[in-house]
mmCIF file of C-alpha atoms in Angstrom:
data_model
loop_
_atom_site.group_PDB
_atom_site.id
_atom_site.type_symbol
_atom_site.label_atom_id
_atom_site.label_comp_id
_atom_site.label_asym_id
_atom_site.label_seq_id
_atom_site.Cartn_x
_atom_site.Cartn_y
_atom_site.Cartn_z
ATOM 1 C CA MET M 1 -0.671 62.713 41.618
ATOM 2 C CA SER M 2 -2.648 59.456 41.663
ATOM 3 C CA VAL M 3 -4.991 58.563 38.789
ATOM 4 C CA LEU M 4 -7.975 56.224 38.874
ATOM 5 C CA LEU M 5 -8.737 54.573 35.533
ATOM 6 C CA THR M 6 -12.259 53.286 35.931
ATOM 7 C CA ASN M 7 -15.197 51.821 33.998
ATOM 8 C CA ILE M 8 -12.879 49.295 32.334
ATOM 9 C CA GLY M 9 -14.978 46.599 30.680
ATOM 10 C CA GLU M 10 -12.202 43.996 30.737
ATOM 11 C CA LEU M 11 -8.848 44.420 32.466
ATOM 12 C CA VAL M 12 -6.027 42.039 31.524
ATOM 13 C CA THR M 13 -3.446 42.055 34.324
ATOM 14 C CA ASN M 14 -1.302 38.921 33.782
ATOM 15 C CA ASP M 15 -1.543 38.747 37.568
ATOM 16 C CA PRO M 16 -2.106 35.240 38.993
ATOM 17 C CA GLY M 17 -3.677 36.940 42.004
ATOM 18 C CA HIS M 18 -6.680 37.685 39.792
ATOM 19 C CA GLY M 19 -6.991 34.089 38.617
ATOM 20 C CA GLY M 20 -5.408 31.911 35.963
ATOM 21 C CA GLY M 21 -4.754 32.720 32.342
ATOM 22 C CA LEU M 22 -4.507 36.463 31.821
ATOM 23 C CA GLY M 23 -5.733 37.462 35.284
ATOM 24 C CA VAL M 24 -8.825 39.128 33.839
ATOM 25 C CA VAL M 25 -11.013 41.432 35.923
ATOM 26 C CA THR M 26 -14.343 42.599 34.495
ATOM 27 C CA VAL M 27 -15.941 45.965 35.290
ATOM 28 C CA ALA M 28 -12.549 46.921 36.631
ATOM 29 C CA ALA M 29 -10.367 49.822 37.686
ATOM 30 C CA VAL M 30 -6.669 50.628 38.018
ATOM 31 C CA VAL M 31 -4.981 53.143 40.282
ATOM 32 C CA VAL M 32 -1.719 54.621 39.013
ATOM 33 C CA ASP M 33 0.620 56.539 41.297
ATOM 34 C CA ALA M 34 4.143 57.858 40.657
ATOM 35 C CA GLY M 35 4.317 56.004 37.354
ATOM 36 C CA ARG M 36 3.531 52.599 38.889
ATOM 37 C CA ILE M 37 0.509 50.378 39.340
ATOM 38 C CA ALA M 38 -0.824 50.996 42.847
ATOM 39 C CA TRP M 39 -4.022 48.930 42.751
ATOM 40 C CA THR M 40 -6.149 46.799 40.407
ATOM 41 C CA GLY M 41 -9.517 45.173 40.946
ATOM 42 C CA PRO M 42 -13.284 45.602 40.623
ATOM 43 C CA ALA M 43 -14.314 49.198 39.978
ATOM 44 C CA ALA M 44 -16.788 49.068 42.853
ATOM 45 C CA SER M 45 -13.929 48.467 45.307
ATOM 46 C CA ALA M 46 -11.490 51.035 43.924
ATOM 47 C CA PRO M 47 -9.815 53.400 46.372
ATOM 48 C CA ALA M 48 -9.982 57.130 45.882
ATOM 49 C CA ALA M 49 -7.424 58.954 43.748
ATOM 50 C CA ASP M 50 -6.591 62.545 42.890
ATOM 51 C CA VAL M 51 -7.985 62.274 39.355
ATOM 52 C CA ALA M 52 -10.498 59.848 37.802
ATOM 53 C CA VAL M 53 -10.594 58.888 34.101
ATOM 54 C CA ASP M 54 -13.631 57.031 32.742
ATOM 55 C CA LEU M 55 -12.601 54.581 30.002
ATOM 56 C CA GLY M 56 -16.136 53.938 28.810
ATOM 57 C CA GLY M 57 -16.210 50.148 29.109
ATOM 58 C CA ARG M 58 -13.101 49.627 26.964
ATOM 59 C CA CYS M 59 -10.600 46.798 27.382
ATOM 60 C CA VAL M 60 -7.246 47.566 29.014
ATOM 61 C CA ILE M 61 -4.191 45.348 28.553
ATOM 62 C CA PRO M 62 -0.533 45.674 29.557
ATOM 63 C CA GLY M 63 1.541 47.584 27.019
ATOM 64 C CA PHE M 64 3.026 45.250 24.420
ATOM 65 C CA VAL M 65 6.658 44.238 24.921
ATOM 66 C CA ASP M 66 8.357 43.938 21.515
ATOM 67 C CA SER M 67 11.527 42.028 22.338
ATOM 68 C CA HIS M 68 13.040 41.858 18.827
ATOM 69 C CA SER M 69 13.408 44.722 16.351
ATOM 70 C CA HIS M 70 15.952 46.322 14.008
ATOM 71 C CA THR M 71 14.657 49.870 13.765
ATOM 72 C CA VAL M 72 17.788 52.013 13.360
ATOM 73 C CA PHE M 73 18.811 51.778 9.711
ATOM 74 C CA ALA M 74 18.738 53.618 6.394
ATOM 75 C CA GLY M 75 17.593 52.687 2.919
ATOM 76 C CA ASP M 76 14.735 50.754 1.385
ATOM 77 C CA ARG M 77 14.255 47.119 0.346
ATOM 78 C CA SER M 78 10.768 47.195 -1.122
ATOM 79 C CA ALA M 79 12.090 45.821 -4.422
ATOM 80 C CA GLU M 80 13.409 42.779 -2.543
ATOM 81 C CA PHE M 81 9.957 42.251 -1.017
ATOM 82 C CA ALA M 82 8.299 42.520 -4.435
ATOM 83 C CA ALA M 83 10.744 39.945 -5.825
ATOM 84 C CA ARG M 84 9.913 37.541 -3.011
ATOM 85 C CA MET M 85 6.232 37.907 -3.758
ATOM 86 C CA THR M 86 6.940 36.680 -7.280
ATOM 87 C CA GLY M 87 8.826 33.609 -6.105
ATOM 88 C CA GLU M 88 12.385 34.502 -5.098
ATOM 89 C CA PRO M 89 13.389 32.719 -1.854
ATOM 90 C CA TYR M 90 14.587 34.580 1.236
ATOM 91 C CA THR M 91 18.248 33.844 2.081
ATOM 92 C CA GLY M 92 19.237 36.753 4.327
ATOM 93 C CA GLY M 93 21.676 38.106 1.754
ATOM 94 C CA GLY M 94 19.779 41.353 1.293
ATOM 95 C CA ILE M 95 21.129 42.614 4.619
ATOM 96 C CA ALA M 96 24.151 43.857 2.669
ATOM 97 C CA THR M 97 21.926 46.435 0.935
ATOM 98 C CA THR M 98 20.894 47.912 4.273
ATOM 99 C CA VAL M 99 24.481 47.845 5.535
ATOM 100 C CA ALA M 100 25.632 49.987 2.608
ATOM 101 C CA ALA M 101 22.819 52.509 3.114
ATOM 102 C CA THR M 102 23.296 52.664 6.882
ATOM 103 C CA ARG M 103 27.046 53.239 6.631
ATOM 104 C CA ALA M 104 26.424 56.125 4.222
ATOM 105 C CA ALA M 105 23.682 57.765 6.316
ATOM 106 C CA GLY M 106 24.275 60.529 8.827
ATOM 107 C CA ASP M 107 23.155 60.331 12.440
ATOM 108 C CA ASP M 108 20.178 62.600 11.803
ATOM 109 C CA ILE M 109 18.787 60.228 9.174
ATOM 110 C CA LEU M 110 19.252 57.179 11.379
ATOM 111 C CA ARG M 111 17.782 58.954 14.393
ATOM 112 C CA ALA M 112 14.733 60.138 12.443
ATOM 113 C CA ARG M 113 14.023 56.635 11.121
ATOM 114 C CA GLY M 114 14.378 55.093 14.557
ATOM 115 C CA GLN M 115 12.190 57.724 16.205
ATOM 116 C CA ALA M 116 9.490 57.350 13.548
ATOM 117 C CA LEU M 117 9.305 53.586 13.955
ATOM 118 C CA VAL M 118 9.233 53.748 17.750
ATOM 119 C CA ARG M 119 6.391 56.296 17.503
ATOM 120 C CA GLU M 120 4.553 53.879 15.208
ATOM 121 C CA MET M 121 5.051 51.115 17.758
ATOM 122 C CA LEU M 122 3.824 53.285 20.618
ATOM 123 C CA ALA M 123 0.692 54.277 18.683
ATOM 124 C CA GLN M 124 -0.076 50.563 18.297
ATOM 125 C CA GLY M 125 0.300 49.831 21.993
ATOM 126 C CA THR M 126 3.980 48.907 22.321
ATOM 127 C CA THR M 127 5.496 50.477 25.421
ATOM 128 C CA THR M 128 8.760 48.488 25.629
ATOM 129 C CA VAL M 129 10.946 47.726 22.614
ATOM 130 C CA GLU M 130 14.326 46.109 22.033
ATOM 131 C CA ILE M 131 16.507 47.496 19.215
ATOM 132 C CA LYS M 132 19.509 45.769 17.631
ATOM 133 C CA SER M 133 22.499 47.050 15.731
ATOM 134 C CA GLY M 134 23.816 44.900 12.885
ATOM 135 C CA TYR M 135 23.486 47.169 9.860
ATOM 136 C CA GLY M 136 26.883 48.793 10.317
ATOM 137 C CA GLN M 137 29.314 45.885 10.461
ATOM 138 C CA ASP M 138 32.193 48.275 11.028
ATOM 139 C CA ILE M 139 33.273 49.751 14.349
ATOM 140 C CA ALA M 140 32.086 53.312 13.803
ATOM 141 C CA THR M 141 28.638 52.504 12.404
ATOM 142 C CA GLU M 142 27.835 49.764 14.887
ATOM 143 C CA ALA M 143 28.727 52.054 17.783
ATOM 144 C CA ARG M 144 26.763 55.041 16.516
ATOM 145 C CA THR M 145 23.642 53.007 15.703
ATOM 146 C CA LEU M 146 23.709 51.657 19.253
ATOM 147 C CA ARG M 147 24.160 55.154 20.676
ATOM 148 C CA ILE M 148 21.072 56.258 18.740
ATOM 149 C CA ALA M 149 19.139 53.150 19.765
ATOM 150 C CA ARG M 150 19.985 53.859 23.409
ATOM 151 C CA GLU M 151 18.228 57.234 23.050
ATOM 152 C CA LEU M 152 15.049 55.280 22.224
ATOM 153 C CA THR M 153 15.181 52.338 24.630
ATOM 154 C CA PRO M 154 17.344 50.796 27.381
ATOM 155 C CA GLU M 155 16.973 47.423 25.637
ATOM 156 C CA THR M 156 19.774 47.655 23.080
ATOM 157 C CA THR M 157 21.539 44.708 21.475
ATOM 158 C CA TYR M 158 24.969 44.530 19.843
ATOM 159 C CA LEU M 159 24.575 42.435 16.671
ATOM 160 C CA GLY M 160 27.872 42.974 14.890
ATOM 161 C CA ALA M 161 27.621 39.271 14.011
ATOM 162 C CA HIS M 162 24.549 39.753 11.834
ATOM 163 C CA THR M 163 26.276 38.704 8.614
ATOM 164 C CA VAL M 164 29.833 38.728 7.292
ATOM 165 C CA PRO M 165 30.272 41.929 5.233
ATOM 166 C CA ALA M 166 31.517 41.744 1.664
ATOM 167 C CA GLU M 167 34.989 43.108 2.488
ATOM 168 C CA TYR M 168 35.556 40.108 4.772
ATOM 169 C CA ALA M 169 34.098 37.458 2.465
ATOM 170 C CA ASP M 170 37.544 35.859 2.117
ATOM 171 C CA ASP M 171 38.583 36.482 5.719
ATOM 172 C CA ARG M 172 35.861 35.236 8.051
ATOM 173 C CA PRO M 173 38.348 34.749 10.923
ATOM 174 C CA GLY M 174 39.373 38.378 10.544
ATOM 175 C CA TYR M 175 35.799 39.579 10.858
ATOM 176 C CA LEU M 176 35.242 37.333 13.864
ATOM 177 C CA ARG M 177 38.293 38.907 15.533
ATOM 178 C CA LEU M 178 36.875 42.356 14.804
ATOM 179 C CA VAL M 179 33.411 41.489 16.192
ATOM 180 C CA THR M 180 34.787 39.920 19.359
ATOM 181 C CA GLY M 181 37.564 42.501 19.843
ATOM 182 C CA PRO M 182 37.617 46.207 18.911
ATOM 183 C CA MET M 183 34.008 46.360 17.720
ATOM 184 C CA LEU M 184 32.746 44.745 20.915
ATOM 185 C CA ALA M 185 34.827 47.145 23.012
ATOM 186 C CA ALA M 186 33.322 50.141 21.183
ATOM 187 C CA CYS M 187 29.752 48.850 21.373
ATOM 188 C CA ALA M 188 29.480 47.240 24.804
ATOM 189 C CA PRO M 189 29.065 50.577 26.665
ATOM 190 C CA HIS M 190 25.890 51.234 24.625
ATOM 191 C CA ALA M 191 24.365 47.743 24.790
ATOM 192 C CA ARG M 192 22.696 45.462 27.286
ATOM 193 C CA TRP M 193 22.692 42.381 25.046
ATOM 194 C CA ILE M 194 24.899 40.436 22.598
ATOM 195 C CA ASP M 195 23.294 38.591 19.681
ATOM 196 C CA VAL M 196 24.444 36.480 16.726
ATOM 197 C CA PHE M 197 22.805 35.154 13.559
ATOM 198 C CA CYS M 198 23.607 31.464 14.025
ATOM 199 C CA GLU M 199 22.462 29.972 10.728
ATOM 200 C CA PRO M 200 24.763 27.540 8.891
ATOM 201 C CA ALA M 201 22.232 27.410 6.029
ATOM 202 C CA ALA M 202 23.023 31.056 5.182
ATOM 203 C CA PRO M 203 26.530 31.466 3.703
ATOM 204 C CA THR M 204 26.957 34.970 5.147
ATOM 205 C CA ALA M 205 25.749 34.055 8.662
ATOM 206 C CA PHE M 206 27.673 32.222 11.404
ATOM 207 C CA ASP M 207 28.188 28.571 12.237
ATOM 208 C CA GLU M 208 28.094 27.025 15.693
ATOM 209 C CA ASP M 209 31.732 27.557 16.633
ATOM 210 C CA GLU M 210 31.775 31.141 15.346
ATOM 211 C CA SER M 211 28.523 31.918 17.155
ATOM 212 C CA ARG M 212 29.792 30.427 20.398
ATOM 213 C CA ALA M 213 32.904 32.604 20.194
ATOM 214 C CA VAL M 214 30.785 35.733 19.664
ATOM 215 C CA LEU M 215 28.456 34.980 22.562
ATOM 216 C CA ARG M 216 31.226 34.065 24.980
ATOM 217 C CA ALA M 217 33.098 37.268 24.156
ATOM 218 C CA GLY M 218 29.951 39.262 24.858
ATOM 219 C CA LEU M 219 29.362 37.456 28.150
ATOM 220 C CA ARG M 220 32.918 38.208 29.238
ATOM 221 C CA ALA M 221 32.276 41.882 28.423
ATOM 222 C CA GLY M 222 29.270 41.886 30.762
ATOM 223 C CA LEU M 223 26.511 41.644 28.140
ATOM 224 C CA LEU M 224 23.600 39.225 28.301
ATOM 225 C CA ALA M 225 23.020 36.765 25.469
ATOM 226 C CA ARG M 226 20.278 36.272 22.909
ATOM 227 C CA VAL M 227 20.416 34.363 19.606
ATOM 228 C CA HIS M 228 18.926 34.423 16.109
ATOM 229 C CA GLY M 229 18.527 30.680 15.535
ATOM 230 C CA ASN M 230 16.848 28.007 13.423
ATOM 231 C CA GLN M 231 15.256 30.455 11.009
ATOM 232 C CA LEU M 232 16.177 28.926 7.658
ATOM 233 C CA SER M 233 16.886 25.342 8.717
ATOM 234 C CA ALA M 234 17.312 23.097 11.714
ATOM 235 C CA GLY M 235 20.717 23.870 13.190
ATOM 236 C CA PRO M 236 22.701 24.496 16.339
ATOM 237 C CA GLY M 237 21.203 27.882 17.294
ATOM 238 C CA VAL M 238 18.636 26.721 19.829
ATOM 239 C CA ARG M 239 20.921 24.365 21.711
ATOM 240 C CA LEU M 240 23.737 26.912 21.682
ATOM 241 C CA ALA M 241 21.377 29.508 23.167
ATOM 242 C CA VAL M 242 20.494 27.126 25.990
ATOM 243 C CA GLU M 243 24.155 26.206 26.494
ATOM 244 C CA VAL M 244 25.215 29.815 27.113
ATOM 245 C CA GLY M 245 22.117 30.747 29.126
ATOM 246 C CA ALA M 246 20.642 33.087 26.519
ATOM 247 C CA ALA M 247 17.466 34.849 27.556
ATOM 248 C CA SER M 248 15.854 34.137 24.206
ATOM 249 C CA VAL M 249 16.363 32.318 20.945
ATOM 250 C CA ASP M 250 14.460 34.056 18.170
ATOM 251 C CA HIS M 251 12.767 32.659 15.038
ATOM 252 C CA CYS M 252 12.629 28.933 16.003
ATOM 253 C CA THR M 253 11.066 28.127 12.629
ATOM 254 C CA HIS M 254 12.782 24.747 12.186
ATOM 255 C CA LEU M 255 13.067 22.718 15.398
ATOM 256 C CA THR M 256 14.066 19.143 16.129
ATOM 257 C CA ASP M 257 12.764 17.184 19.103
ATOM 258 C CA ALA M 258 16.146 17.764 20.762
ATOM 259 C CA ASP M 259 15.743 21.529 20.325
ATOM 260 C CA VAL M 260 12.341 21.522 22.000
ATOM 261 C CA ASP M 261 13.645 19.310 24.805
ATOM 262 C CA ALA M 262 16.585 21.660 25.356
ATOM 263 C CA LEU M 263 14.326 24.715 25.606
ATOM 264 C CA ALA M 264 11.961 22.957 27.998
ATOM 265 C CA GLY M 265 14.872 21.665 30.066
ATOM 266 C CA SER M 266 16.306 25.157 30.456
ATOM 267 C CA TRP M 267 13.304 25.981 32.657
ATOM 268 C CA SER M 268 13.542 22.887 34.831
ATOM 269 C CA ALA M 269 14.561 23.099 38.483
ATOM 270 C CA GLY M 270 18.279 23.036 39.003
ATOM 271 C CA SER M 271 19.360 25.119 36.024
ATOM 272 C CA GLY M 272 21.420 27.511 38.123
ATOM 273 C CA SER M 273 23.890 30.293 37.542
ATOM 274 C CA SER M 274 27.472 29.226 36.999
ATOM 275 C CA THR M 275 30.729 30.819 36.035
ATOM 276 C CA GLY M 276 33.247 28.731 34.153
ATOM 277 C CA SER M 277 37.008 28.832 34.431
ATOM 278 C CA ASP M 278 37.150 31.185 31.448
ATOM 279 C CA GLY M 279 34.864 33.688 33.162
ATOM 280 C CA ASP M 280 31.794 32.973 31.001
ATOM 281 C CA THR M 281 28.505 33.128 32.863
ATOM 282 C CA GLY M 282 26.044 30.294 32.405
ATOM 283 C CA PRO M 283 22.257 30.251 32.839
ATOM 284 C CA ASP M 284 20.833 32.567 35.504
ATOM 285 C CA THR M 285 18.967 30.966 38.379
ATOM 286 C CA GLY M 286 15.240 30.989 37.741
ATOM 287 C CA HIS M 287 15.632 31.944 34.082
ATOM 288 C CA GLY M 288 15.459 29.654 31.090
ATOM 289 C CA THR M 289 15.562 30.418 27.376
ATOM 290 C CA VAL M 290 12.369 31.850 25.869
ATOM 291 C CA ALA M 291 11.355 30.864 22.328
ATOM 292 C CA THR M 292 10.589 34.140 20.556
ATOM 293 C CA LEU M 293 8.454 33.712 17.459
ATOM 294 C CA LEU M 294 8.306 36.322 14.694
ATOM 295 C CA PRO M 295 5.351 35.477 12.440
ATOM 296 C CA ALA M 296 5.468 38.758 10.508
ATOM 297 C CA VAL M 297 8.706 37.426 8.992
ATOM 298 C CA GLU M 298 7.015 34.276 7.740
ATOM 299 C CA PHE M 299 4.186 36.443 6.394
ATOM 300 C CA SER M 300 6.679 38.638 4.521
ATOM 301 C CA THR M 301 8.924 35.848 3.246
ATOM 302 C CA ARG M 302 6.254 33.211 2.525
ATOM 303 C CA SER M 303 8.142 30.785 4.738
ATOM 304 C CA PRO M 304 6.603 28.095 6.964
ATOM 305 C CA TYR M 305 5.350 29.413 10.296
ATOM 306 C CA PRO M 306 6.896 28.122 13.531
ATOM 307 C CA ASP M 307 5.027 25.357 15.339
ATOM 308 C CA ALA M 308 3.901 27.288 18.403
ATOM 309 C CA ARG M 309 1.663 24.475 19.635
ATOM 310 C CA ARG M 310 4.631 22.099 19.833
ATOM 311 C CA LEU M 311 6.535 24.544 22.036
ATOM 312 C CA LEU M 312 3.562 25.310 24.264
ATOM 313 C CA ALA M 313 2.777 21.622 24.704
ATOM 314 C CA ALA M 314 6.351 21.082 25.915
ATOM 315 C CA GLY M 315 5.991 23.874 28.484
ATOM 316 C CA VAL M 316 8.340 26.301 26.717
ATOM 317 C CA PRO M 317 7.515 29.989 27.382
ATOM 318 C CA VAL M 318 6.849 31.735 24.075
ATOM 319 C CA ALA M 319 7.277 35.416 23.246
ATOM 320 C CA LEU M 320 5.908 37.202 20.201
ATOM 321 C CA ALA M 321 7.748 40.120 18.585
ATOM 322 C CA THR M 322 7.653 42.038 15.307
ATOM 323 C CA ASP M 323 11.279 41.702 14.112
ATOM 324 C CA CYS M 324 10.565 45.084 12.507
ATOM 325 C CA ASN M 325 13.299 45.436 9.863
ATOM 326 C CA PRO M 326 13.574 46.689 6.276
ATOM 327 C CA GLY M 327 14.099 43.290 4.669
ATOM 328 C CA SER M 328 12.326 40.237 6.023
ATOM 329 C CA GLY M 329 9.424 41.871 7.861
ATOM 330 C CA TYR M 330 8.788 45.605 7.843
ATOM 331 C CA SER M 331 5.876 45.745 10.287
ATOM 332 C CA SER M 332 5.892 47.627 13.585
ATOM 333 C CA SER M 333 2.493 46.290 14.652
ATOM 334 C CA MET M 334 2.188 43.963 17.630
ATOM 335 C CA PRO M 335 -1.605 43.686 17.103
ATOM 336 C CA PHE M 336 -0.838 42.309 13.609
ATOM 337 C CA VAL M 337 1.614 39.835 15.134
ATOM 338 C CA VAL M 338 -1.004 38.707 17.658
ATOM 339 C CA ALA M 339 -3.529 38.152 14.864
ATOM 340 C CA LEU M 340 -0.995 36.136 12.844
ATOM 341 C CA ALA M 341 -0.122 34.029 15.881
ATOM 342 C CA VAL M 342 -3.769 33.136 16.419
ATOM 343 C CA ARG M 343 -4.633 32.505 12.773
ATOM 344 C CA GLU M 344 -1.422 30.979 11.410
ATOM 345 C CA MET M 345 0.301 29.441 14.453
ATOM 346 C CA ARG M 346 -2.878 28.197 16.145
ATOM 347 C CA MET M 347 -2.265 30.014 19.399
ATOM 348 C CA SER M 348 -5.356 30.909 21.398
ATOM 349 C CA PRO M 349 -6.099 34.614 21.877
ATOM 350 C CA VAL M 350 -5.126 34.181 25.540
ATOM 351 C CA GLU M 351 -1.781 32.550 24.667
ATOM 352 C CA ALA M 352 -0.983 35.128 22.005
ATOM 353 C CA LEU M 353 -1.669 38.123 24.231
ATOM 354 C CA TRP M 354 0.354 36.646 27.109
ATOM 355 C CA SER M 355 3.250 36.007 24.706
ATOM 356 C CA ALA M 356 3.076 39.574 23.350
ATOM 357 C CA THR M 357 3.221 41.068 26.861
ATOM 358 C CA ALA M 358 4.515 38.857 29.684
ATOM 359 C CA GLY M 359 6.340 36.586 27.218
ATOM 360 C CA GLY M 360 8.208 39.520 25.723
ATOM 361 C CA ALA M 361 9.115 40.699 29.204
ATOM 362 C CA ALA M 362 10.516 37.236 30.011
ATOM 363 C CA ALA M 363 12.560 37.351 26.800
ATOM 364 C CA LEU M 364 14.089 40.603 28.078
ATOM 365 C CA ARG M 365 14.352 39.337 31.663
ATOM 366 C CA ARG M 366 12.211 42.218 32.858
ATOM 367 C CA ASP M 367 9.837 41.848 35.798
ATOM 368 C CA ASP M 368 8.555 45.441 35.758
ATOM 369 C CA VAL M 369 6.705 45.344 32.426
ATOM 370 C CA GLY M 370 4.380 42.973 30.582
ATOM 371 C CA HIS M 371 1.918 42.800 33.485
ATOM 372 C CA LEU M 372 -0.180 45.082 35.684
ATOM 373 C CA ARG M 373 0.636 43.716 39.107
ATOM 374 C CA VAL M 374 1.072 46.219 41.916
ATOM 375 C CA GLY M 375 4.497 47.819 41.596
ATOM 376 C CA ALA M 376 4.806 47.320 37.826
ATOM 377 C CA ARG M 377 5.429 50.213 35.496
ATOM 378 C CA ALA M 378 2.099 51.778 34.619
ATOM 379 C CA ASP M 379 2.333 50.907 30.920
ATOM 380 C CA LEU M 380 -1.188 50.245 29.643
ATOM 381 C CA THR M 381 -2.851 49.966 26.258
ATOM 382 C CA VAL M 382 -6.538 50.838 25.956
ATOM 383 C CA LEU M 383 -8.445 49.059 23.189
ATOM 384 C CA ASP M 384 -11.541 50.470 21.552
ATOM 385 C CA ALA M 385 -13.091 47.057 22.073
ATOM 386 C CA PRO M 386 -14.808 45.162 24.875
ATOM 387 C CA SER M 387 -12.296 42.294 24.956
ATOM 388 C CA HIS M 388 -8.697 41.398 24.142
ATOM 389 C CA THR M 389 -10.053 38.775 21.716
ATOM 390 C CA TYR M 390 -10.763 41.614 19.293
ATOM 391 C CA LEU M 391 -7.027 41.883 18.561
ATOM 392 C CA ALA M 392 -7.360 38.690 16.497
ATOM 393 C CA TYR M 393 -11.089 38.946 15.821
ATOM 394 C CA ARG M 394 -10.696 42.293 14.004
ATOM 395 C CA PRO M 395 -7.258 42.047 12.342
ATOM 396 C CA GLY M 396 -5.956 45.147 10.633
ATOM 397 C CA VAL M 397 -8.361 47.458 12.469
ATOM 398 C CA PRO M 398 -6.751 50.280 14.529
ATOM 399 C CA LEU M 399 -8.160 49.258 17.909
ATOM 400 C CA VAL M 400 -5.670 51.096 20.148
ATOM 401 C CA SER M 401 -7.426 54.206 21.424
ATOM 402 C CA GLU M 402 -5.030 55.288 24.202
ATOM 403 C CA VAL M 403 -1.581 54.370 25.464
ATOM 404 C CA TRP M 404 -0.282 55.140 28.970
ATOM 405 C CA LYS M 405 3.443 54.912 29.646
ATOM 406 C CA ASP M 406 4.951 55.305 33.094
ATOM 407 C CA GLY M 407 1.546 56.485 34.307
ATOM 408 C CA ALA M 408 1.076 59.250 31.727
ATOM 409 C CA ARG M 409 -1.232 59.233 28.742
ATOM 410 C CA VAL M 410 0.951 59.553 25.660
#
């Protein structure tokens, strides 16, 4: 059954065929058929459909693509947040608290938490979400958290190399062997991605050589790469991500000129796919490394915000994501992230919305979401507002009035 969504005051398509920027059409309509976008354009030119829905002059945007979250876990770290608000610095060490709670929790508890957070995300306009493991740090818990995450999204990431657990504090090589060996074998069937917390400034995270070993093992197992990098200090994370052809490097809070140049260069012509003698796959043709920024983390940790303008000026594609997690940023709201990006990182409302939709899709190497071109998944968010600018103009206000996923109102 085809559906005509009409009387749209402002339609954001991210379709260059409708002009530059966000591909905005005013007084617009969309035709949805078989879960896909069949037509977009001026309402006066819309073709007939089986059913018509009048959206009352509201703004319609692509569903948000949240390309970085940690939403399958147990436990609570509100006391850690309160301590940070009174001056304690964030070091990443609190992950151990969540690891202990997650190991002790049954599947039903983990599933319920994950489902609740994904419902929260959907209610706020997020129609595609990535979910990482990383709060198990043993074979059984990593594998079961990924199995549960796979029930919620196809975008699942194996992050056994989140931190080094306490039982391996004196045997880092042993934990690295576990992460790149039996744990990877147990988790790879449930994951699309491999990730690592490459952060030499954090004693429980991983240095450049350790991170490279993790990523290369994941690539050999058929997973695609992404990286936590440059969150707490300038370091090797960004350049390592580019070296291995990672789809995204996330955080990017502390960047050198060489880091920015490497990210920009990953998108230049000639960065093709290659397979080395050891079987590791290099950058995919036509794909560079996206800089994914997570401003809700800086909000929650009182850390400096990333310099989005520096990245944009260099031509680096930027994604925005929540990093929804129990420790450093427990928000599931992409509208909040958009507002922070505009206010604190000096992105324009146009740049922020593109980064929260098409940018997130690029960070997941998805061409079927993040836009409303013909053939895309019919994932749309309807705002109770006349314009997308209201996402930043009215921060904290629940503007999402309807969400459509795969062509159905949910």
